[in-house]
Coordinates of C-alpha atoms in Angstrom, one line a residue:
X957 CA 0.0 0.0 0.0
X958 CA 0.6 3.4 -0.7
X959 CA 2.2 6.3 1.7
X960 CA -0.2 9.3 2.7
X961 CA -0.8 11.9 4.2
X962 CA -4.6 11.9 6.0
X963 CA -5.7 15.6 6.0
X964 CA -7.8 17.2 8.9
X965 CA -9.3 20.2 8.9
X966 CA -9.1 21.6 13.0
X967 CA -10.6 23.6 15.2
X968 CA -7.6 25.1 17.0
X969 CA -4.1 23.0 17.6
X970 CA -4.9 21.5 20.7
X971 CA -7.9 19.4 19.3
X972 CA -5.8 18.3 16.1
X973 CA -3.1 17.2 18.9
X974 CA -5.6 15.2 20.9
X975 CA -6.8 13.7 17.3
X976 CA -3.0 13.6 16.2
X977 CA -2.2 11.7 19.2
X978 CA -5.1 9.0 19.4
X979 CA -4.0 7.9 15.8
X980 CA -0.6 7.2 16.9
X981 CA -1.4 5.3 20.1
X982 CA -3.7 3.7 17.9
X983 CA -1.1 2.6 15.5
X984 CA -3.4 3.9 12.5
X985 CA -0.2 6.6 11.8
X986 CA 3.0 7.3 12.4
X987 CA 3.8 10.8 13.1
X988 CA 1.6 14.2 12.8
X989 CA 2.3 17.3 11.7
X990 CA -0.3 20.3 13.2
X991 CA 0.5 23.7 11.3
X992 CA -1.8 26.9 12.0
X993 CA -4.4 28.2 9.8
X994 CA -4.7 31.7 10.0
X995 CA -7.9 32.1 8.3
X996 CA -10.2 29.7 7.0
X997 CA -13.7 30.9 5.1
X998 CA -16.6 28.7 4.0
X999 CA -20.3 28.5 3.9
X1000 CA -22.0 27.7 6.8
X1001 CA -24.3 26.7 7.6
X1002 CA -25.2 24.3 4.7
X1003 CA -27.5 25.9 1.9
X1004 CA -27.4 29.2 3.8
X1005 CA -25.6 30.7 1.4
X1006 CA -23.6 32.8 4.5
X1007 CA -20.0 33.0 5.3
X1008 CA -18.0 32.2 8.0
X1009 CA -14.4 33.0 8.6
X1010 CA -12.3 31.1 11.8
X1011 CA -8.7 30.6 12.8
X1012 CA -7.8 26.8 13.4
X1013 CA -5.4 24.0 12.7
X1014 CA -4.4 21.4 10.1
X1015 CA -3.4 18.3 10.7
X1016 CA -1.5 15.5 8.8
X1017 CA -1.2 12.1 9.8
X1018 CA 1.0 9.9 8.2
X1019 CA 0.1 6.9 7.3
X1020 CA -0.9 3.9 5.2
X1021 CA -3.6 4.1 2.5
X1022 CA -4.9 1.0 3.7
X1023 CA -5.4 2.6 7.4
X1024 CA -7.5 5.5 5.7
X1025 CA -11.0 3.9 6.7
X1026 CA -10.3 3.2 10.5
X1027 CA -8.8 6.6 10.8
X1028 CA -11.6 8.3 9.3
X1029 CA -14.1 6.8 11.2
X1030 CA -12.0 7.0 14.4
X1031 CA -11.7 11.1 13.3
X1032 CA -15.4 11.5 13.1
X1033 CA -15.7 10.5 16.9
X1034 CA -13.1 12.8 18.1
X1035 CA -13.6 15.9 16.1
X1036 CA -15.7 18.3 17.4
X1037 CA -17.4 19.4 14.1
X1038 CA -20.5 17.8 13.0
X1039 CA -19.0 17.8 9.5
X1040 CA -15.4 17.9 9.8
X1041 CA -12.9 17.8 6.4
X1042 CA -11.4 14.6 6.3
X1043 CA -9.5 13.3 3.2
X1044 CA -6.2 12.2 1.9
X1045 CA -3.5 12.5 -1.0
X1046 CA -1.2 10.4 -1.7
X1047 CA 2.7 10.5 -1.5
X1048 CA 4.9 9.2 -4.0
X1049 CA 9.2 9.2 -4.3
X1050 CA 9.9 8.5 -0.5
X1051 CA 12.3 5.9 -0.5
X1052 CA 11.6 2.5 0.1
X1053 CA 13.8 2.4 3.8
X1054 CA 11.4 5.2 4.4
X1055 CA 7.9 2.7 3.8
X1056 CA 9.1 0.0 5.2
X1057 CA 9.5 2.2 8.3
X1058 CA 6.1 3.3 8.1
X1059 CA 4.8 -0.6 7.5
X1060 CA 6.6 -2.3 10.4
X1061 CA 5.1 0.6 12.7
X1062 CA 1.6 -0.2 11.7
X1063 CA 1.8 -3.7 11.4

């Protein structure tokens, strides 16, 4: 399986290092990175058609694709939005001392 990087949108840094830190006790990642958002804007709520603007945190948890599933729905009981941004990209080029790393962490 692939390398990637699980991308979650935050409320402020201390809930992504609560969330950051439950996926790595958990073994579904292994390391986090939290880095501050100084703005964020979007439309809330749903269909309103109204903006809202916030401060907050991203988070990225490095992991396995095939750990994406657990984490997300481990994510969606820890975050405190009822709609949090969860998702993923994938990384490609690290080299293969690097995954194997990452493998025998999650096995």
């Amino acid at each position: 399986m692939n390398p990637i990087w699980a991308l979650v949108n935050c409320n402020n840094s201390k809930e992504a290092k609560n969330i950051g830190k439950a996926m790595l006790e958990q073994r579904l990642g292994v390391c986090f990175d939290i880095i501050p958002r100084e703005l964020t804007t979007y439309f809330w709520p749903p269909q309103s058609g109204k903006l809202e603007e916030a401060k907050g945190s991203l988070l990225i948890i490095e992991t396995l694709e095939e750990k994406y599933p657990s984490i997300k729905k481990e994510i969606e009981k820890l975050h405190s939005d009822k709609l949090p941004f969860i998702g993923y990209i994938t990384i490609q080029g690290t080299d293969q001392k690097y995954q194997d790393w990452i493998r025998e962490e999650l096995k």
